[in-house]
Each structure stands twice: as C-alpha cells, then as structure tokens.
Amino acid sequence: MGSSAFVNSVIRLVKASRSYGSPPVTALDAVSLSINRGEFVAITGPSGSGKSTLLNLLGGLDHPTSGEVIVDEIHLESAWDHELTLYRRLKLGIVFQFFNLLPSMSVVENVEMPLLLRGDPHHGIRVSALEILGLVGMTHRANHFPHQLSGGEMQRAAIARALVHTPSLLLADEPTGNLDSENASQVLEVMAKIASRRTTTVIMVTHSDSVAALADRRIRIADGHIV
Ligand code: ADP
Ligand code: MG
C-alpha cells in the first residue's frame, strides 16, 4: 500500500465530498482525514453541518459525490453493493439515535442477529450474545422485549448488537440524543469502556463537550468542513 504513514490508519478520507440535489447543496466539502486503529474520535458540530453525512459515508450507507473513503483498505466509494453488504456485516457496528431494535424479538435475540446474518453456527450464538450483554450491563434484561426497557437500556442493547460480531469500526450517531441525562451518562460510560478496550475504532457524533472531552481526538465540523 505504499506510504508507511498510513500503516496504522484504518480509515482514510481523501477529499470526500457529498452534495445533494440540484442546484447542489454541499453537505460535505472535500474532507480529508485519517483515523488510526483503536482510536476514539468524537465528532462535534452544529446541526446540519454534515456529521451524519460523514458517518453514512464511513458506514457504506451512502457514496461520496467525489473523493475517496477507505476503511481497512476497502475503497467504499467504488465498492459493489455486495462488498458493502459484507463490509457492514463483518467489519462494522452502527448505533443510531433511535435504537432500531426489532420489537418482536427479545434483547438477546436482537443481539444475536448480526451473528445469524454472518452465518455463525447456532450453538455459539447465545453464548456470544450473553457475553456482550454482560459488557454493557444488560445481562438481567436479556429476555425482556424492547418495549419493556428504558431508553438507556434500549441503547445499551443496541450497542451490544453493534459489537457482538467484534467489528473493527463502531459508528455512533448521537447515541444519547434521545435520552435523559441519567440514561445518557450510562450509555456514555459504556461507550467509553468499549473505546478503552482499543479493539474497536470508535467514531461518535455528539453534541456534548464533556463527552467529546473523553475522546482521544475531537473533530469539529462546520458547513461540511473540518475546522
Ligand atoms: P448533521 O448530521 O450534522 O446534522 P447532515 O449530515 O444530516 O448534518 O446534513 C448536512 C446537510 O446536508 C444539511 O444541510 C442537510 O439538510 C443536507 N442533507 C442531508 N441529507 C440530505 C438528503 N438526503 N437530501 C438533501 N439534503 C440532505
Ligand atoms: Mg445528524
């Protein structure tokens, strides 16, 4: 891969831009960025500045209009749909503001989903799901259904689901944006604990300065630019 400066760099954006519509609205404007393996990065910035657009590009949920988005040496900007599907299944965990748990499944069944999708043998799945629920402090809610949980518990279940397949990258888009302060602090504690293990690169969008202060690095975005 050439340049040794990027050996540890798990993520690289090279002049990545994304614009929408016509006349075009530029959500992200030629952003270049490298993030190392195991780094805990907080992304802050005002509403509408391009934070979710950036995360969507990193998650292979959206393509840049121009430029490159490289994760673990996979060029997401030119990857085929099936490559992106595999990327998301094998390497990526995503946590959204609105949990997105499947309501008809118990917590442990929700957490098992990524392992089922990946095609893991059935016998190990329950053990792995319960182990990761332990990490987020949710063992006692394993057999509950989403509607029986607090917001913070739902988000911790969603974090467990995002981590169960040991992704190399965890993306979280305002994971506490829909929580009261007590639930938010529980979720942040879990995020910080995960990041401190250094097994997963964590990129989290947040509005909170105190949260951003926990991260290794803080990236501020305004008007589609890094500032
Ligand atoms: P943030 O997450 O920082 O609030 P976004 O990345 O969601 O910001 O949006 C950045 C800009 O791109 C905003 O001006 C927004 O209106 C625009 N935008 C985002 N998604 C779309 C879309 N699907 N179609 C048109 N404009 C969009
Ligand atoms: Mg957003």
PDB file of C-alpha atoms and ligand atoms in Angstrom:
ATOM      1  CA  MET A   1       0.000   0.000   0.000  1.00  0.00           C
ATOM      2  CA  GLY A   2       2.971   2.352  -0.187  1.00  0.00           C
ATOM      3  CA  SER A   3       3.253   5.166   2.320  1.00  0.00           C
ATOM      4  CA  SER A   4       4.190   3.929   5.782  1.00  0.00           C
ATOM      5  CA  ALA A   5       2.481   6.930   7.334  1.00  0.00           C
ATOM      6  CA  PHE A   6      -0.804   5.135   6.755  1.00  0.00           C
ATOM      7  CA  VAL A   7       0.104   1.668   8.005  1.00  0.00           C
ATOM      8  CA  ASN A   8      -1.907   2.124  11.186  1.00  0.00           C
ATOM      9  CA  SER A   9      -4.555   4.182   9.592  1.00  0.00           C
ATOM     10  CA  VAL A  10      -7.728   2.153   9.464  1.00  0.00           C
ATOM     11  CA  ILE A  11      -9.765   4.986   7.964  1.00  0.00           C
ATOM     12  CA  ARG A  12      -8.880   7.494   5.347  1.00  0.00           C
ATOM     13  CA  LEU A  13     -10.968  10.103   3.630  1.00  0.00           C
ATOM     14  CA  VAL A  14      -9.373  11.824   0.673  1.00  0.00           C
ATOM     15  CA  LYS A  15     -11.190  14.975  -0.436  1.00  0.00           C
ATOM     16  CA  ALA A  16     -14.513  13.288   0.160  1.00  0.00           C
ATOM     17  CA  SER A  17     -17.497  15.373  -0.862  1.00  0.00           C
ATOM     18  CA  ARG A  18     -21.206  14.713  -0.839  1.00  0.00           C
ATOM     19  CA  SER A  19     -23.770  17.010  -2.324  1.00  0.00           C
ATOM     20  CA  TYR A  20     -27.490  16.599  -2.695  1.00  0.00           C
ATOM     21  CA  GLY A  21     -29.978  17.702  -5.282  1.00  0.00           C
ATOM     22  CA  SER A  22     -29.952  20.344  -7.971  1.00  0.00           C
ATOM     23  CA  PRO A  23     -28.893  23.030  -7.547  1.00  0.00           C
ATOM     24  CA  PRO A  24     -26.495  21.056  -5.351  1.00  0.00           C
ATOM     25  CA  VAL A  25     -26.374  21.514  -1.580  1.00  0.00           C
ATOM     26  CA  THR A  26     -22.913  20.535  -0.355  1.00  0.00           C
ATOM     27  CA  ALA A  27     -23.257  18.526   2.855  1.00  0.00           C
ATOM     28  CA  LEU A  28     -19.587  17.531   2.985  1.00  0.00           C
ATOM     29  CA  ASP A  29     -16.928  19.517   1.192  1.00  0.00           C
ATOM     30  CA  ALA A  30     -13.618  17.851   0.250  1.00  0.00           C
ATOM     31  CA  VAL A  31     -12.936  16.406   3.689  1.00  0.00           C
ATOM     32  CA  SER A  32      -9.590  14.659   4.198  1.00  0.00           C
ATOM     33  CA  LEU A  33      -8.959  12.732   7.377  1.00  0.00           C
ATOM     34  CA  SER A  34      -7.086   9.738   8.811  1.00  0.00           C
ATOM     35  CA  ILE A  35      -8.086   7.776  11.866  1.00  0.00           C
ATOM     36  CA  ASN A  36      -5.929   5.108  13.447  1.00  0.00           C
ATOM     37  CA  ARG A  37      -6.934   1.656  14.548  1.00  0.00           C
ATOM     38  CA  GLY A  38      -8.331   1.725  18.083  1.00  0.00           C
ATOM     39  CA  GLU A  39      -8.735   5.477  18.170  1.00  0.00           C
ATOM     40  CA  PHE A  40     -11.739   7.016  19.938  1.00  0.00           C
ATOM     41  CA  VAL A  41     -12.883  10.022  17.914  1.00  0.00           C
ATOM     42  CA  ALA A  42     -15.658  12.435  18.797  1.00  0.00           C
ATOM     43  CA  ILE A  43     -17.293  14.426  16.021  1.00  0.00           C
ATOM     44  CA  THR A  44     -18.990  17.632  17.047  1.00  0.00           C
ATOM     45  CA  GLY A  45     -20.605  20.493  15.183  1.00  0.00           C
ATOM     46  CA  PRO A  46     -23.886  22.298  14.731  1.00  0.00           C
ATOM     47  CA  SER A  47     -26.996  20.681  13.334  1.00  0.00           C
ATOM     48  CA  GLY A  48     -26.864  20.395   9.533  1.00  0.00           C
ATOM     49  CA  SER A  49     -23.052  20.649   9.414  1.00  0.00           C
ATOM     50  CA  GLY A  50     -22.522  17.244   7.760  1.00  0.00           C
ATOM     51  CA  LYS A  51     -21.839  14.919  10.708  1.00  0.00           C
ATOM     52  CA  SER A  52     -24.368  12.257   9.735  1.00  0.00           C
ATOM     53  CA  THR A  53     -23.324  12.545   6.112  1.00  0.00           C
ATOM     54  CA  LEU A  54     -19.751  11.747   7.159  1.00  0.00           C
ATOM     55  CA  LEU A  55     -20.851   8.774   9.250  1.00  0.00           C
ATOM     56  CA  ASN A  56     -23.056   7.476   6.430  1.00  0.00           C
ATOM     57  CA  LEU A  57     -20.081   7.540   4.064  1.00  0.00           C
ATOM     58  CA  LEU A  58     -17.949   5.640   6.586  1.00  0.00           C
ATOM     59  CA  GLY A  59     -20.741   3.113   7.060  1.00  0.00           C
ATOM     60  CA  GLY A  60     -21.047   2.476   3.327  1.00  0.00           C
ATOM     61  CA  LEU A  61     -24.678   3.629   3.609  1.00  0.00           C
ATOM     62  CA  ASP A  62     -24.031   6.420   1.138  1.00  0.00           C
ATOM     63  CA  HIS A  63     -21.469   7.174  -1.588  1.00  0.00           C
ATOM     64  CA  PRO A  64     -19.401  10.343  -1.878  1.00  0.00           C
ATOM     65  CA  THR A  65     -20.126  12.523  -4.888  1.00  0.00           C
ATOM     66  CA  SER A  66     -16.349  12.712  -5.319  1.00  0.00           C
ATOM     67  CA  GLY A  67     -13.232  11.682  -3.426  1.00  0.00           C
ATOM     68  CA  GLU A  68     -12.254   8.510  -1.592  1.00  0.00           C
ATOM     69  CA  VAL A  69     -13.455   6.755   1.550  1.00  0.00           C
ATOM     70  CA  ILE A  70     -11.154   3.913   2.584  1.00  0.00           C
ATOM     71  CA  VAL A  71     -11.736   1.647   5.563  1.00  0.00           C
ATOM     72  CA  ASP A  72      -9.440  -1.322   6.236  1.00  0.00           C
ATOM     73  CA  GLU A  73      -8.136  -0.899   2.688  1.00  0.00           C
ATOM     74  CA  ILE A  74     -11.617  -1.215   1.196  1.00  0.00           C
ATOM     75  CA  HIS A  75     -12.481   1.603  -1.163  1.00  0.00           C
ATOM     76  CA  LEU A  76     -16.082   2.244  -0.198  1.00  0.00           C
ATOM     77  CA  GLU A  77     -16.617   4.877  -2.873  1.00  0.00           C
ATOM     78  CA  SER A  78     -16.250   2.306  -5.613  1.00  0.00           C
ATOM     79  CA  ALA A  79     -17.249  -0.909  -3.826  1.00  0.00           C
ATOM     80  CA  TRP A  80     -20.007  -3.096  -5.251  1.00  0.00           C
ATOM     81  CA  ASP A  81     -23.230  -3.471  -3.308  1.00  0.00           C
ATOM     82  CA  HIS A  82     -22.389  -6.997  -2.210  1.00  0.00           C
ATOM     83  CA  GLU A  83     -18.968  -5.841  -0.998  1.00  0.00           C
ATOM     84  CA  LEU A  84     -20.658  -3.105   1.019  1.00  0.00           C
ATOM     85  CA  THR A  85     -23.068  -5.641   2.472  1.00  0.00           C
ATOM     86  CA  LEU A  86     -20.166  -7.833   3.535  1.00  0.00           C
ATOM     87  CA  TYR A  87     -18.297  -4.817   4.897  1.00  0.00           C
ATOM     88  CA  ARG A  88     -21.278  -3.880   7.058  1.00  0.00           C
ATOM     89  CA  ARG A  89     -21.872  -7.450   8.195  1.00  0.00           C
ATOM     90  CA  LEU A  90     -18.295  -8.312   9.051  1.00  0.00           C
ATOM     91  CA  LYS A  91     -16.447  -5.139   9.952  1.00  0.00           C
ATOM     92  CA  LEU A  92     -18.930  -2.531  11.048  1.00  0.00           C
ATOM     93  CA  GLY A  93     -21.183  -1.802  14.008  1.00  0.00           C
ATOM     94  CA  ILE A  94     -23.596   1.128  13.915  1.00  0.00           C
ATOM     95  CA  VAL A  95     -25.522   2.744  16.732  1.00  0.00           C
ATOM     96  CA  PHE A  96     -28.247   5.252  15.861  1.00  0.00           C
ATOM     97  CA  GLN A  97     -30.081   7.845  17.888  1.00  0.00           C
ATOM     98  CA  PHE A  98     -33.301   5.823  17.737  1.00  0.00           C
ATOM     99  CA  PHE A  99     -32.067   2.359  18.795  1.00  0.00           C
ATOM    100  CA  ASN A 100     -33.759   0.462  15.892  1.00  0.00           C
ATOM    101  CA  LEU A 101     -34.287  -2.725  17.888  1.00  0.00           C
ATOM    102  CA  LEU A 102     -36.677  -5.287  16.429  1.00  0.00           C
ATOM    103  CA  PRO A 103     -39.762  -5.020  18.668  1.00  0.00           C
ATOM    104  CA  SER A 104     -40.911  -8.636  18.330  1.00  0.00           C
ATOM    105  CA  MET A 105     -37.579 -10.043  19.472  1.00  0.00           C
ATOM    106  CA  SER A 106     -36.129 -10.207  22.957  1.00  0.00           C
ATOM    107  CA  VAL A 107     -32.974  -8.326  23.814  1.00  0.00           C
ATOM    108  CA  VAL A 108     -30.759 -11.383  23.454  1.00  0.00           C
ATOM    109  CA  GLU A 109     -32.403 -12.295  20.132  1.00  0.00           C
ATOM    110  CA  ASN A 110     -31.797  -8.769  18.847  1.00  0.00           C
ATOM    111  CA  VAL A 111     -28.158  -9.039  19.838  1.00  0.00           C
ATOM    112  CA  GLU A 112     -27.839 -12.412  18.100  1.00  0.00           C
ATOM    113  CA  MET A 113     -28.983 -11.001  14.740  1.00  0.00           C
ATOM    114  CA  PRO A 114     -25.565  -9.943  13.381  1.00  0.00           C
ATOM    115  CA  LEU A 115     -24.171 -13.402  14.148  1.00  0.00           C
ATOM    116  CA  LEU A 116     -27.090 -15.080  12.374  1.00  0.00           C
ATOM    117  CA  LEU A 117     -26.641 -12.789   9.365  1.00  0.00           C
ATOM    118  CA  ARG A 118     -22.958 -13.626   9.305  1.00  0.00           C
ATOM    119  CA  GLY A 119     -23.843 -17.317   9.236  1.00  0.00           C
ATOM    120  CA  ASP A 120     -22.330 -18.350  12.556  1.00  0.00           C
ATOM    121  CA  PRO A 121     -23.156 -21.880  13.777  1.00  0.00           C
ATOM    122  CA  HIS A 122     -26.193 -21.766  16.061  1.00  0.00           C
ATOM    123  CA  HIS A 123     -24.657 -23.304  19.168  1.00  0.00           C
ATOM    124  CA  GLY A 124     -22.217 -20.467  19.877  1.00  0.00           C
ATOM    125  CA  ILE A 125     -24.562 -17.588  19.215  1.00  0.00           C
ATOM    126  CA  ARG A 126     -26.379 -17.407  22.538  1.00  0.00           C
ATOM    127  CA  VAL A 127     -23.130 -17.556  24.492  1.00  0.00           C
ATOM    128  CA  SER A 128     -21.591 -14.704  22.481  1.00  0.00           C
ATOM    129  CA  ALA A 129     -24.731 -12.563  22.788  1.00  0.00           C
ATOM    130  CA  LEU A 130     -24.910 -13.048  26.559  1.00  0.00           C
ATOM    131  CA  GLU A 131     -21.232 -12.256  26.923  1.00  0.00           C
ATOM    132  CA  ILE A 132     -21.567  -8.921  25.159  1.00  0.00           C
ATOM    133  CA  LEU A 133     -24.757  -8.123  27.107  1.00  0.00           C
ATOM    134  CA  GLY A 134     -22.618  -8.574  30.219  1.00  0.00           C
ATOM    135  CA  LEU A 135     -20.162  -5.996  28.913  1.00  0.00           C
ATOM    136  CA  VAL A 136     -22.908  -3.372  28.569  1.00  0.00           C
ATOM    137  CA  GLY A 137     -24.509  -4.280  31.901  1.00  0.00           C
ATOM    138  CA  MET A 138     -27.643  -5.803  30.401  1.00  0.00           C
ATOM    139  CA  THR A 139     -27.493  -9.455  31.455  1.00  0.00           C
ATOM    140  CA  HIS A 140     -30.547  -9.010  33.688  1.00  0.00           C
ATOM    141  CA  ARG A 141     -32.620  -7.753  30.732  1.00  0.00           C
ATOM    142  CA  ALA A 142     -31.618 -10.429  28.220  1.00  0.00           C
ATOM    143  CA  ASN A 143     -35.101 -11.918  27.962  1.00  0.00           C
ATOM    144  CA  HIS A 144     -37.019  -8.655  28.035  1.00  0.00           C
ATOM    145  CA  PHE A 145     -38.558  -7.109  24.954  1.00  0.00           C
ATOM    146  CA  PRO A 146     -37.628  -3.610  23.752  1.00  0.00           C
ATOM    147  CA  HIS A 147     -40.915  -2.034  24.949  1.00  0.00           C
ATOM    148  CA  GLN A 148     -40.116  -3.214  28.477  1.00  0.00           C
ATOM    149  CA  LEU A 149     -36.849  -1.262  28.599  1.00  0.00           C
ATOM    150  CA  SER A 150     -35.822   2.283  29.466  1.00  0.00           C
ATOM    151  CA  GLY A 151     -34.264   4.370  26.695  1.00  0.00           C
ATOM    152  CA  GLY A 152     -30.807   3.847  28.149  1.00  0.00           C
ATOM    153  CA  GLU A 153     -31.346   0.095  28.302  1.00  0.00           C
ATOM    154  CA  MET A 154     -32.557   0.042  24.697  1.00  0.00           C
ATOM    155  CA  GLN A 155     -29.467   1.908  23.620  1.00  0.00           C
ATOM    156  CA  ARG A 156     -27.166  -0.404  25.590  1.00  0.00           C
ATOM    157  CA  ALA A 157     -28.887  -3.367  23.885  1.00  0.00           C
ATOM    158  CA  ALA A 158     -28.324  -1.650  20.530  1.00  0.00           C
ATOM    159  CA  ILE A 159     -24.655  -1.143  21.415  1.00  0.00           C
ATOM    160  CA  ALA A 160     -24.349  -4.837  22.300  1.00  0.00           C
ATOM    161  CA  ARG A 161     -25.892  -5.717  18.940  1.00  0.00           C
ATOM    162  CA  ALA A 162     -23.424  -3.410  17.194  1.00  0.00           C
ATOM    163  CA  LEU A 163     -20.475  -5.084  18.928  1.00  0.00           C
ATOM    164  CA  VAL A 164     -21.373  -8.769  19.086  1.00  0.00           C
ATOM    165  CA  HIS A 165     -19.552  -9.630  15.850  1.00  0.00           C
ATOM    166  CA  THR A 166     -16.391  -7.750  17.045  1.00  0.00           C
ATOM    167  CA  PRO A 167     -16.398  -5.121  14.294  1.00  0.00           C
ATOM    168  CA  SER A 168     -13.221  -3.216  13.562  1.00  0.00           C
ATOM    169  CA  LEU A 169     -15.212   0.034  13.443  1.00  0.00           C
ATOM    170  CA  LEU A 170     -18.064   1.227  15.638  1.00  0.00           C
ATOM    171  CA  LEU A 171     -20.013   4.263  14.392  1.00  0.00           C
ATOM    172  CA  ALA A 172     -22.417   6.020  16.742  1.00  0.00           C
ATOM    173  CA  ASP A 173     -24.573   8.929  15.520  1.00  0.00           C
ATOM    174  CA  GLU A 174     -25.728  10.929  18.545  1.00  0.00           C
ATOM    175  CA  PRO A 175     -26.327   7.781  20.598  1.00  0.00           C
ATOM    176  CA  THR A 176     -27.524   9.817  23.582  1.00  0.00           C
ATOM    177  CA  GLY A 177     -29.521  12.350  21.563  1.00  0.00           C
ATOM    178  CA  ASN A 178     -32.829  10.825  22.578  1.00  0.00           C
ATOM    179  CA  LEU A 179     -32.035  10.102  26.241  1.00  0.00           C
ATOM    180  CA  ASP A 180     -32.438  11.948  29.522  1.00  0.00           C
ATOM    181  CA  SER A 181     -29.228  12.831  31.325  1.00  0.00           C
ATOM    182  CA  GLU A 182     -29.142   9.797  33.613  1.00  0.00           C
ATOM    183  CA  ASN A 183     -29.674   7.317  30.761  1.00  0.00           C
ATOM    184  CA  ALA A 184     -27.261   9.290  28.608  1.00  0.00           C
ATOM    185  CA  SER A 185     -24.498   9.041  31.185  1.00  0.00           C
ATOM    186  CA  GLN A 186     -24.953   5.252  31.446  1.00  0.00           C
ATOM    187  CA  VAL A 187     -24.683   4.946  27.683  1.00  0.00           C
ATOM    188  CA  LEU A 188     -21.619   7.180  27.563  1.00  0.00           C
ATOM    189  CA  GLU A 189     -19.964   5.145  30.272  1.00  0.00           C
ATOM    190  CA  VAL A 190     -20.471   2.066  28.107  1.00  0.00           C
ATOM    191  CA  MET A 191     -19.133   3.834  25.014  1.00  0.00           C
ATOM    192  CA  ALA A 192     -16.040   4.980  26.901  1.00  0.00           C
ATOM    193  CA  LYS A 193     -15.469   1.461  28.241  1.00  0.00           C
ATOM    194  CA  ILE A 194     -15.698  -0.019  24.751  1.00  0.00           C
ATOM    195  CA  ALA A 195     -13.327   2.591  23.362  1.00  0.00           C
ATOM    196  CA  SER A 196     -10.843   1.957  26.169  1.00  0.00           C
ATOM    197  CA  ARG A 197     -10.533  -1.701  25.164  1.00  0.00           C
ATOM    198  CA  ARG A 198      -8.899  -0.490  21.911  1.00  0.00           C
ATOM    199  CA  THR A 199     -10.169  -3.489  19.990  1.00  0.00           C
ATOM    200  CA  THR A 200     -12.577  -1.328  18.024  1.00  0.00           C
ATOM    201  CA  THR A 201     -12.120   2.074  16.442  1.00  0.00           C
ATOM    202  CA  VAL A 202     -14.953   4.228  17.785  1.00  0.00           C
ATOM    203  CA  ILE A 203     -16.330   7.270  15.980  1.00  0.00           C
ATOM    204  CA  MET A 204     -19.103   9.032  17.814  1.00  0.00           C
ATOM    205  CA  VAL A 205     -21.121  12.079  16.848  1.00  0.00           C
ATOM    206  CA  THR A 206     -22.144  14.042  19.901  1.00  0.00           C
ATOM    207  CA  HIS A 207     -23.366  17.489  20.910  1.00  0.00           C
ATOM    208  CA  SER A 208     -21.817  17.219  24.336  1.00  0.00           C
ATOM    209  CA  ASP A 209     -18.498  18.916  25.078  1.00  0.00           C
ATOM    210  CA  SER A 210     -17.974  16.801  28.179  1.00  0.00           C
ATOM    211  CA  VAL A 211     -18.407  13.647  26.111  1.00  0.00           C
ATOM    212  CA  ALA A 212     -16.067  14.884  23.427  1.00  0.00           C
ATOM    213  CA  ALA A 213     -13.502  15.526  26.153  1.00  0.00           C
ATOM    214  CA  LEU A 214     -13.342  11.761  26.833  1.00  0.00           C
ATOM    215  CA  ALA A 215     -12.225  11.006  23.304  1.00  0.00           C
ATOM    216  CA  ASP A 216      -8.636  10.722  22.037  1.00  0.00           C
ATOM    217  CA  ARG A 217      -9.432  13.246  19.387  1.00  0.00           C
ATOM    218  CA  ARG A 218     -12.145  15.676  18.624  1.00  0.00           C
ATOM    219  CA  ILE A 219     -13.091  16.622  15.101  1.00  0.00           C
ATOM    220  CA  ARG A 220     -15.260  19.680  14.681  1.00  0.00           C
ATOM    221  CA  ILE A 221     -17.319  20.065  11.552  1.00  0.00           C
ATOM    222  CA  ALA A 222     -18.983  23.240  10.349  1.00  0.00           C
ATOM    223  CA  ASP A 223     -20.606  23.747   6.959  1.00  0.00           C
ATOM    224  CA  GLY A 224     -19.233  20.485   5.598  1.00  0.00           C
ATOM    225  CA  HIS A 225     -15.629  21.325   6.550  1.00  0.00           C
ATOM    226  CA  ILE A 226     -13.327  20.181   9.330  1.00  0.00           C
ATOM    227  CA  VAL A 227     -12.487  23.239  11.421  1.00  0.00           C
TER     228      VAL A 227
HETATM  229  P1  ADP B   1     -25.797  16.820  10.772  1.00  0.00           P
HETATM  230  O1  ADP B   1     -25.811  15.351  10.990  1.00  0.00           O
HETATM  231  O2  ADP B   1     -24.517  17.492  11.129  1.00  0.00           O
HETATM  232  O3  ADP B   1     -26.969  17.488  11.441  1.00  0.00           O
HETATM  233  P2  ADP B   1     -26.326  16.123   7.995  1.00  0.00           P
HETATM  234  O4  ADP B   1     -25.098  15.396   7.578  1.00  0.00           O
HETATM  235  O5  ADP B   1     -27.525  15.308   8.300  1.00  0.00           O
HETATM  236  O6  ADP B   1     -25.990  17.118   9.196  1.00  0.00           O
HETATM  237  O7  ADP B   1     -26.751  17.151   6.849  1.00  0.00           O
HETATM  238  C1  ADP B   1     -25.831  18.055   6.267  1.00  0.00           C
HETATM  239  C2  ADP B   1     -26.547  18.886   5.198  1.00  0.00           C
HETATM  240  O8  ADP B   1     -26.952  18.069   4.118  1.00  0.00           O
HETATM  241  C3  ADP B   1     -27.790  19.597   5.688  1.00  0.00           C
HETATM  242  O9  ADP B   1     -27.861  20.858   5.079  1.00  0.00           O
HETATM  243  C4  ADP B   1     -28.904  18.709   5.212  1.00  0.00           C
HETATM  244  O10 ADP B   1     -30.086  19.436   5.020  1.00  0.00           O
HETATM  245  C5  ADP B   1     -28.355  18.156   3.914  1.00  0.00           C
HETATM  246  N1  ADP B   1     -28.864  16.809   3.641  1.00  0.00           N
HETATM  247  C6  ADP B   1     -28.618  15.711   4.381  1.00  0.00           C
HETATM  248  N2  ADP B   1     -29.208  14.621   3.849  1.00  0.00           N
HETATM  249  C7  ADP B   1     -29.866  15.064   2.735  1.00  0.00           C
HETATM  250  C8  ADP B   1     -30.665  14.433   1.729  1.00  0.00           C
HETATM  251  N3  ADP B   1     -30.910  13.106   1.757  1.00  0.00           N
HETATM  252  N4  ADP B   1     -31.154  15.198   0.732  1.00  0.00           N
HETATM  253  C9  ADP B   1     -30.910  16.525   0.682  1.00  0.00           C
HETATM  254  N5  ADP B   1     -30.151  17.173   1.587  1.00  0.00           N
HETATM  255  C10 ADP B   1     -29.635  16.464   2.605  1.00  0.00           C
HETATM  256 MG    MG B   2     -27.027  14.163  12.170  1.00  0.00          MG
END
